[in-house]
Coordinates of N, CA and C in Angstrom, one line a residue:
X453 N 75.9 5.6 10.9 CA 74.5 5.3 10.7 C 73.7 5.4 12.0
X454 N 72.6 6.2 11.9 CA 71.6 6.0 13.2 C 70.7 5.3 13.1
X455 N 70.6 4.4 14.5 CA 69.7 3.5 14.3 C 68.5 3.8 15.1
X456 N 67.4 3.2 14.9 CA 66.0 3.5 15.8 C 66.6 3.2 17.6
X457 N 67.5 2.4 18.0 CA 67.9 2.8 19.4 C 68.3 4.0 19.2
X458 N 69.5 4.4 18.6 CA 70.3 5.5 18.8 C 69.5 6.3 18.8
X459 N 68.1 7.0 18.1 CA 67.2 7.8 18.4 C 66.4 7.6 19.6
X460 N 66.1 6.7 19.7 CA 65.3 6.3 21.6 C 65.6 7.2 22.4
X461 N 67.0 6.1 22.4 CA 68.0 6.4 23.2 C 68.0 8.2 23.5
X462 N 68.7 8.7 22.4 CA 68.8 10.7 22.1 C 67.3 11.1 22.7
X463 N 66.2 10.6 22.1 CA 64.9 10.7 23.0 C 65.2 11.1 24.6
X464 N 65.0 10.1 25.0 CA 64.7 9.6 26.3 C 66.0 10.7 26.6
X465 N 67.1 10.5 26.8 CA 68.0 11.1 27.5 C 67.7 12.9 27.5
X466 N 67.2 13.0 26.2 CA 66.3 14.6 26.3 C 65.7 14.6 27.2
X467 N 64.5 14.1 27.1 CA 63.6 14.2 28.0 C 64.2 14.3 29.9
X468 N 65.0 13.3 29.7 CA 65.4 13.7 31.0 C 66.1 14.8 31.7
X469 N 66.9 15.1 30.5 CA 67.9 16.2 30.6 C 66.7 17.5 30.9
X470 N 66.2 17.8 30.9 CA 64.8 18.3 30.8 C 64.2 18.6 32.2
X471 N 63.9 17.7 32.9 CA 64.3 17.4 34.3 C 64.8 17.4 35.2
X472 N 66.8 17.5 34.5 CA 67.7 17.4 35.5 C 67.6 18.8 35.5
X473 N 67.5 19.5 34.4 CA 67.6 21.1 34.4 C 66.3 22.0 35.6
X474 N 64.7 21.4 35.2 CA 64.3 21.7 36.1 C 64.8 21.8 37.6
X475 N 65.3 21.0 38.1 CA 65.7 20.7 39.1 C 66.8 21.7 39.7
X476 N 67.7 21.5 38.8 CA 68.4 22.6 38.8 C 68.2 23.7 39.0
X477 N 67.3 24.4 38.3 CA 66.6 25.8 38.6 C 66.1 26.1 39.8
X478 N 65.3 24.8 40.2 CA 64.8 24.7 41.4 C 65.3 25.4 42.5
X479 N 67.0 25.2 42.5 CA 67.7 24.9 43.6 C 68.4 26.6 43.3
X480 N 68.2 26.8 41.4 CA 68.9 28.1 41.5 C 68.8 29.2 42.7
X481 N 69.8 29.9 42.7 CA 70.1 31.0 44.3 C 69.5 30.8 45.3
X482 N 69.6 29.4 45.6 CA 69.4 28.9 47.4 C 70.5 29.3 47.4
X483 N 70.2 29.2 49.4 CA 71.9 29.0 49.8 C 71.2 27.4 50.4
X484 N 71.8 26.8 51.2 CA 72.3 25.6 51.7 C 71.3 25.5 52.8
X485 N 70.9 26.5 54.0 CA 70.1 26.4 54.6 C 68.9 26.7 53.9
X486 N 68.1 27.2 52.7 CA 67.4 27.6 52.3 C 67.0 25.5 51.8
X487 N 68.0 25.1 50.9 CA 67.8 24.2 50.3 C 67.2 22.5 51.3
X488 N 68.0 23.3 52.3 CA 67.6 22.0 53.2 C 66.4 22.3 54.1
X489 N 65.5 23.7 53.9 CA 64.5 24.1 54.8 C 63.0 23.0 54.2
X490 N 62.5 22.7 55.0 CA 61.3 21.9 55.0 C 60.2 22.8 54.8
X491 N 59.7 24.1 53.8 CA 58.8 24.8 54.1 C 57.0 24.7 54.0
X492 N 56.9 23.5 53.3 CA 55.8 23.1 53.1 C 55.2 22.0 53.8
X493 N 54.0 21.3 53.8 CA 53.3 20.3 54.4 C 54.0 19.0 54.0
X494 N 54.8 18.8 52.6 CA 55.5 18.0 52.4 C 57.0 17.7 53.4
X495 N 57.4 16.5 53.9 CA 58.9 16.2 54.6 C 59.6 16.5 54.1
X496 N 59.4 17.0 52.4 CA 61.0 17.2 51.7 C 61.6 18.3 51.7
X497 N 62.8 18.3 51.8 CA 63.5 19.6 51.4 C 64.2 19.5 49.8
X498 N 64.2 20.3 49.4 CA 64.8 20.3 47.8 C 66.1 19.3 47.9
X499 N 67.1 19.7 48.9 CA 68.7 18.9 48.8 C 68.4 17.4 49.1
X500 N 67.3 17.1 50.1 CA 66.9 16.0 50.3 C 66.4 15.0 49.1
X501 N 65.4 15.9 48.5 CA 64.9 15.4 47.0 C 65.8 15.4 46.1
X502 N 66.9 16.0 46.0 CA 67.8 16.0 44.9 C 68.5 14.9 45.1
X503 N 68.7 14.3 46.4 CA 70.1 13.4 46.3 C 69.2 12.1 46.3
X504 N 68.3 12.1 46.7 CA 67.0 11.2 46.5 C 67.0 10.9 45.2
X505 N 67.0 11.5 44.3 CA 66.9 11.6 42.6 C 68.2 10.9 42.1
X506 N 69.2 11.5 42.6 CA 70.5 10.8 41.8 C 70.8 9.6 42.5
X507 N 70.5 9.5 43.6 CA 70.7 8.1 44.0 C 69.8 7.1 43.0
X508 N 68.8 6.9 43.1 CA 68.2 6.4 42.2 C 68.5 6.3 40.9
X509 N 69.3 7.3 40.2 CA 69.7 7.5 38.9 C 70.8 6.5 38.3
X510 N 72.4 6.3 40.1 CA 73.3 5.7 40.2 C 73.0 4.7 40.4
X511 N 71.5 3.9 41.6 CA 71.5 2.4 41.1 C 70.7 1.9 39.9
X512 N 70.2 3.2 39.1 CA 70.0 2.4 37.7 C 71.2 2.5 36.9
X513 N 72.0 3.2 37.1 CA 73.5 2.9 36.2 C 73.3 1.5 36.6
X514 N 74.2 1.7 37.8 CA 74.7 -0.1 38.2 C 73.6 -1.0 37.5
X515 N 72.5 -0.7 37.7 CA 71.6 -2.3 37.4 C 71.9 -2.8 36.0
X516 N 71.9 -1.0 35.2 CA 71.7 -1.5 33.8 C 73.5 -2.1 33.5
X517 N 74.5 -1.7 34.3 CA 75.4 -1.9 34.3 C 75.6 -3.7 34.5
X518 N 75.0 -4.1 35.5 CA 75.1 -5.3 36.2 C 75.5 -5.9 37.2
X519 N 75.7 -4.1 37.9 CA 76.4 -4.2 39.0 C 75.8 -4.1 40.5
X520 N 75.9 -4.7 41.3 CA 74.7 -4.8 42.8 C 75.2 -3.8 43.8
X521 N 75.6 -3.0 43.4 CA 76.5 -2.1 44.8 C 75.6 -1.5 45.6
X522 N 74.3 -1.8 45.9 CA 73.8 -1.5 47.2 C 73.5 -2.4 48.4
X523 N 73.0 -2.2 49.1 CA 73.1 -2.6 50.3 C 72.2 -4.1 49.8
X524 N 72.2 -4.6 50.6 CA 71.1 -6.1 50.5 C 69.7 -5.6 51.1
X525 N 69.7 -4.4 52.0 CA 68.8 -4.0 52.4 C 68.1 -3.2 51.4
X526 N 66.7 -2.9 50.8 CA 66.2 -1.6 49.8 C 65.8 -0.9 50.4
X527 N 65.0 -1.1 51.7 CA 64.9 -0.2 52.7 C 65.8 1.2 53.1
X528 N 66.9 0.6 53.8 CA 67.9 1.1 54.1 C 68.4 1.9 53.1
X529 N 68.7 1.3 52.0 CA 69.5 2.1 50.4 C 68.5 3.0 50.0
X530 N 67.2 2.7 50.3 CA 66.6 3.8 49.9 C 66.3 4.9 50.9
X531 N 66.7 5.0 51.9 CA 66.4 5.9 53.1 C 67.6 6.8 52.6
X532 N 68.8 6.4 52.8 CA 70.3 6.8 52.5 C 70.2 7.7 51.7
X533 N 69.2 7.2 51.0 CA 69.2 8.3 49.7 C 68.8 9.5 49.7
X534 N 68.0 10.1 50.9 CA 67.5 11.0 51.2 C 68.3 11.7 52.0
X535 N 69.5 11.1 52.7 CA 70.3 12.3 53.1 C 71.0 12.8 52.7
X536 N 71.3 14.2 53.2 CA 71.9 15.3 53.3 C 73.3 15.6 54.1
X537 N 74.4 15.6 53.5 CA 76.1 15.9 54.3 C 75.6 17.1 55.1
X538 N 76.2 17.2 56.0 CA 76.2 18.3 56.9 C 77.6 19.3 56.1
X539 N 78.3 18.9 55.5 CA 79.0 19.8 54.7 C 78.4 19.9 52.7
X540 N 77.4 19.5 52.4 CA 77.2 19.5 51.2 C 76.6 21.0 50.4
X541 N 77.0 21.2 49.8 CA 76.5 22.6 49.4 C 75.5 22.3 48.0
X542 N 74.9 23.1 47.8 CA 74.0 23.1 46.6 C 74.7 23.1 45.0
X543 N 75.8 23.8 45.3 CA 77.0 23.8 43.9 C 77.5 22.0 44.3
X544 N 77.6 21.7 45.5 CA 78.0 20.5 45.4 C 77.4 19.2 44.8
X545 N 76.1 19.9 45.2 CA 75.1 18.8 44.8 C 74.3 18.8 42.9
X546 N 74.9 20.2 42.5 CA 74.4 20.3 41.2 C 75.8 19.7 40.6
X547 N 76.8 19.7 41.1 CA 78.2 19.0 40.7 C 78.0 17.7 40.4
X548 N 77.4 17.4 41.3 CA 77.1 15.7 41.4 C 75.8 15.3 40.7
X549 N 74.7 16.4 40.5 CA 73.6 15.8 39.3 C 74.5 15.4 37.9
X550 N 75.5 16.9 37.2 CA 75.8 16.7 35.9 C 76.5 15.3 36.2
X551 N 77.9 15.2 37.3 CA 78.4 13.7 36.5 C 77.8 12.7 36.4
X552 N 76.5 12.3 37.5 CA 75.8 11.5 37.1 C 75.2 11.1 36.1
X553 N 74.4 12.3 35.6 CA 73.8 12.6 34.3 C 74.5 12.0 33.2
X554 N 76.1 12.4 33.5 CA 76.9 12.6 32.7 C 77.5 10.8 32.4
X555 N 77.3 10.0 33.6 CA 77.8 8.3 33.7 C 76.4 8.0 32.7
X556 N 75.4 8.2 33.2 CA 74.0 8.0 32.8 C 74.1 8.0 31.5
X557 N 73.8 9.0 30.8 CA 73.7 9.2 29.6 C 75.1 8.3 28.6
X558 N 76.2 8.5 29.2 CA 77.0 7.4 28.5 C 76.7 6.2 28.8
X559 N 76.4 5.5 29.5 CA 76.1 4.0 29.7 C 74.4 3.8 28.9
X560 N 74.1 4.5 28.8 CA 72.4 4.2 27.8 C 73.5 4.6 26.9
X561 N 74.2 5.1 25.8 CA 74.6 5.6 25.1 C 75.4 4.0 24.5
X562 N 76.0 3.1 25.2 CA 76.7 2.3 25.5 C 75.5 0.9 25.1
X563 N 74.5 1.6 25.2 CA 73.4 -0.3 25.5 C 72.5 -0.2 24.2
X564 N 73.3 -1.2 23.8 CA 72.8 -2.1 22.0 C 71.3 -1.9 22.2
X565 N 70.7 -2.7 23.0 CA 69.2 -3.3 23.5 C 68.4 -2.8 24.4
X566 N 67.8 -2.1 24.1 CA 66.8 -1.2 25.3 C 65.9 -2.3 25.8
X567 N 65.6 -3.2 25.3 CA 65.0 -4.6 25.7 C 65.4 -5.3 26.1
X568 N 66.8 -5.4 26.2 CA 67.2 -6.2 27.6 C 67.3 -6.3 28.6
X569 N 66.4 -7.2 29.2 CA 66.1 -7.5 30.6 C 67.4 -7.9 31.5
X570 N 66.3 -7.0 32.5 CA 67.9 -6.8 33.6 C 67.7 -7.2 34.8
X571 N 68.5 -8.0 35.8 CA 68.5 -8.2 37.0 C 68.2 -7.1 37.9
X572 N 66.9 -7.1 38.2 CA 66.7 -7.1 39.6 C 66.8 -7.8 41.0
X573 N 67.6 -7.4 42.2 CA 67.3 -7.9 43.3 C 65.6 -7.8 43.4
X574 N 65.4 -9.2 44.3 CA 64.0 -9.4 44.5 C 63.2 -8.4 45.6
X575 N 64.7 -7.9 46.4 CA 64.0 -6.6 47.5 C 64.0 -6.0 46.9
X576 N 64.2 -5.0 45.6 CA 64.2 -3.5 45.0 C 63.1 -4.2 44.1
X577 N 62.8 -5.0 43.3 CA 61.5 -5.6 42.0 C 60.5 -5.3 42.6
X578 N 60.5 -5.7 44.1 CA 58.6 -5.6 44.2 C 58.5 -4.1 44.4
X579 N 59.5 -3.1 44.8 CA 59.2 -1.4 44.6 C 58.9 -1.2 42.9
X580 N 59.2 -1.9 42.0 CA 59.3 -0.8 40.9 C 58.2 -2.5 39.9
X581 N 57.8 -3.8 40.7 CA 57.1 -4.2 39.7 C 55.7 -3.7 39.1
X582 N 55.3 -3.5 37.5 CA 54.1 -3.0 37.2 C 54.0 -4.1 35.7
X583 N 54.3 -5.4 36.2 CA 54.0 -6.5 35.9 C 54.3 -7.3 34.1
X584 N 55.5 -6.0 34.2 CA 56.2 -6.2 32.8 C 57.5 -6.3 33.1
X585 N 58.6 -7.2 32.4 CA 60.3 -7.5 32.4 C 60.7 -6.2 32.7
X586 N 61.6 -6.3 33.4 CA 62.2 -5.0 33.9 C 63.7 -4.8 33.0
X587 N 63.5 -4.3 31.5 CA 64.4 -3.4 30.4 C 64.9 -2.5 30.6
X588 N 66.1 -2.3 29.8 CA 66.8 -1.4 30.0 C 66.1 -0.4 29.6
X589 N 65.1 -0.1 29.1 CA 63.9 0.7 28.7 C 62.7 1.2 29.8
X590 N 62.3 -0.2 30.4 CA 61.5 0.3 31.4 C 62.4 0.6 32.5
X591 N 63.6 0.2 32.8 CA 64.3 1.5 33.8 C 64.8 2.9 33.6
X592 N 65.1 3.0 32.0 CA 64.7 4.4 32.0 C 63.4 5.2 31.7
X593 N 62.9 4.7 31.4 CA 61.3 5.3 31.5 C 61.2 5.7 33.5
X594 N 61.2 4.4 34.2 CA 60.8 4.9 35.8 C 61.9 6.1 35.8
X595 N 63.3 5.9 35.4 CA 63.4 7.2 35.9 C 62.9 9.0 35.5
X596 N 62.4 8.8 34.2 CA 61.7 9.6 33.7 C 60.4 9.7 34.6
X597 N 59.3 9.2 34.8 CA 58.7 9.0 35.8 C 59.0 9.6 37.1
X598 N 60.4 9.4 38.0 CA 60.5 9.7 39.2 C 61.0 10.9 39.0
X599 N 61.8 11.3 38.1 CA 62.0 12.9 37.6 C 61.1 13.6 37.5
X600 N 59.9 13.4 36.8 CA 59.0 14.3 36.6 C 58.2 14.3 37.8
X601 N 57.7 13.3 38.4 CA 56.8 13.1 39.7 C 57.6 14.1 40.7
X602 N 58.6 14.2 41.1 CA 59.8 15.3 42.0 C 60.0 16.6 41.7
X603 N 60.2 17.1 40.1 CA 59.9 18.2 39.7 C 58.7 19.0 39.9
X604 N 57.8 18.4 40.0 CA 56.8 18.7 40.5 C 56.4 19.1 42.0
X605 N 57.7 18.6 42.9 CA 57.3 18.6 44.2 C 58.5 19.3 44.7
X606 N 59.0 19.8 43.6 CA 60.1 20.2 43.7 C 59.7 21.9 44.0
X607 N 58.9 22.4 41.9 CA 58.1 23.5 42.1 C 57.8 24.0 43.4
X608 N 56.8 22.9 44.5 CA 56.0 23.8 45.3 C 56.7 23.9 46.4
X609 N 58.2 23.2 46.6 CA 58.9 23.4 47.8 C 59.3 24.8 47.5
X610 N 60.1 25.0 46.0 CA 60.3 26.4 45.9 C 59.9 27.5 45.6
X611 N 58.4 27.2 45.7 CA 57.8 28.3 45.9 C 57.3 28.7 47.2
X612 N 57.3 27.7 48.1 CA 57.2 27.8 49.5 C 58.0 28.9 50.0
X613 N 59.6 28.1 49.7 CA 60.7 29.1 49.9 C 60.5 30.6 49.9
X614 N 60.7 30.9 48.7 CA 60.5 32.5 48.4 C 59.6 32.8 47.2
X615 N 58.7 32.0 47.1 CA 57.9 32.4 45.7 C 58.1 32.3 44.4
X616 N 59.4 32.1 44.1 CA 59.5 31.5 43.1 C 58.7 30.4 42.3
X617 N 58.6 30.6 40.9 CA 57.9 29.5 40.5 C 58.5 29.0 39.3
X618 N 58.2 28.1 38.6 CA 59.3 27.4 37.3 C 59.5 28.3 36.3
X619 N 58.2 29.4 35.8 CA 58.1 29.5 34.9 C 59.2 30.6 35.1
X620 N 59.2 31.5 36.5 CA 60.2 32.4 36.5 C 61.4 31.9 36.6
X621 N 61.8 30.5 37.3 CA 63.1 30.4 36.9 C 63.2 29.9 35.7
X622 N 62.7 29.8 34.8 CA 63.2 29.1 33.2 C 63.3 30.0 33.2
X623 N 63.2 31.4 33.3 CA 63.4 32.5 32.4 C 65.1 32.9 33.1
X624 N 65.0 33.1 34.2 CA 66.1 33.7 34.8 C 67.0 33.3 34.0
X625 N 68.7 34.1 34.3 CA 69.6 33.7 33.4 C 70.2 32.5 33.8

């Protein structure tokens, strides 16, 4: 039987999947220095923004999991997140969106209650408070949010690159 979570849930995880794929495209036929080049007025480079993304993605696992495995600092955990291995490749890093994705979507998959409120540390709450309980619902919503807000910034880095634009890579094979 499906229940109105179980459809949410199927919802929302579309929606994201949606996202992860944009993203993906984004990065389709870089090479590595391509991915990590800064070519716009923006600081970001695509590999930067991408690991930026799933970091975020992994301490919403944990949170909604219940687990604290970052730093005590949010500062710091969230800087971290923005780099880049000097050995990481772009196949590396799309490796590492799907299993994420892949933890992700099982662990929502996993949670009875999209309404269940969830521990926040008090350093990471005041980045993501907008004055409502922080649910296993409104953390995947933010990450829907930070997905789409990146995709977006994603687009203009790669068209900076070489011109590319989304609508041509949706098409590509």
């Amino acid at each position: 039987m499906t229940t109105q979570t179980d459809r949410e849930t199927e919802l929302l995880l579309t929606i994201l999947a949606n996202q992860f794929a944009g993203l993906r495209r984004s990065l389709s036929g870089l090479t590595a220095e391509q991915a990590r080049s800064i070519p716009s007025a923006s600081a970001m480079s695509l590999a930067a923004l991408l690991n930026h993304l799933i970091d975020g993605l992994e301490a919403t696992i944990n949170r909604i999991s219940g687990e604290q495995s970052r730093t005590s600092d949010p500062v710091a955990a969230w800087m971290a997140g923005w780099e880049v291995d000097d050995e990481e490749s772009v196949a590396d890093q799309v490796a590492r969106l799907d299993a994420t994705a892949g933890r992700f979507a099982a662990r929502l998959r996993a949670e009875p209650d999209l309404d269940r409120v969830v521990d926040i540390p008090a350093g990471a709450a005041v980045w993501l408070d907008q004055g409502v309980p922080f649910t296993v619902r409104f953390l995947v919503l933010h990450q829907v949010e930070e997905w789409a807000r990146h995709a977006g910034h994603a687009d203009i880095i790669r068209e900076s690159i070489d011109g590319a634009t989304a609508d041509v890579l949706a098409e590509a094979p």
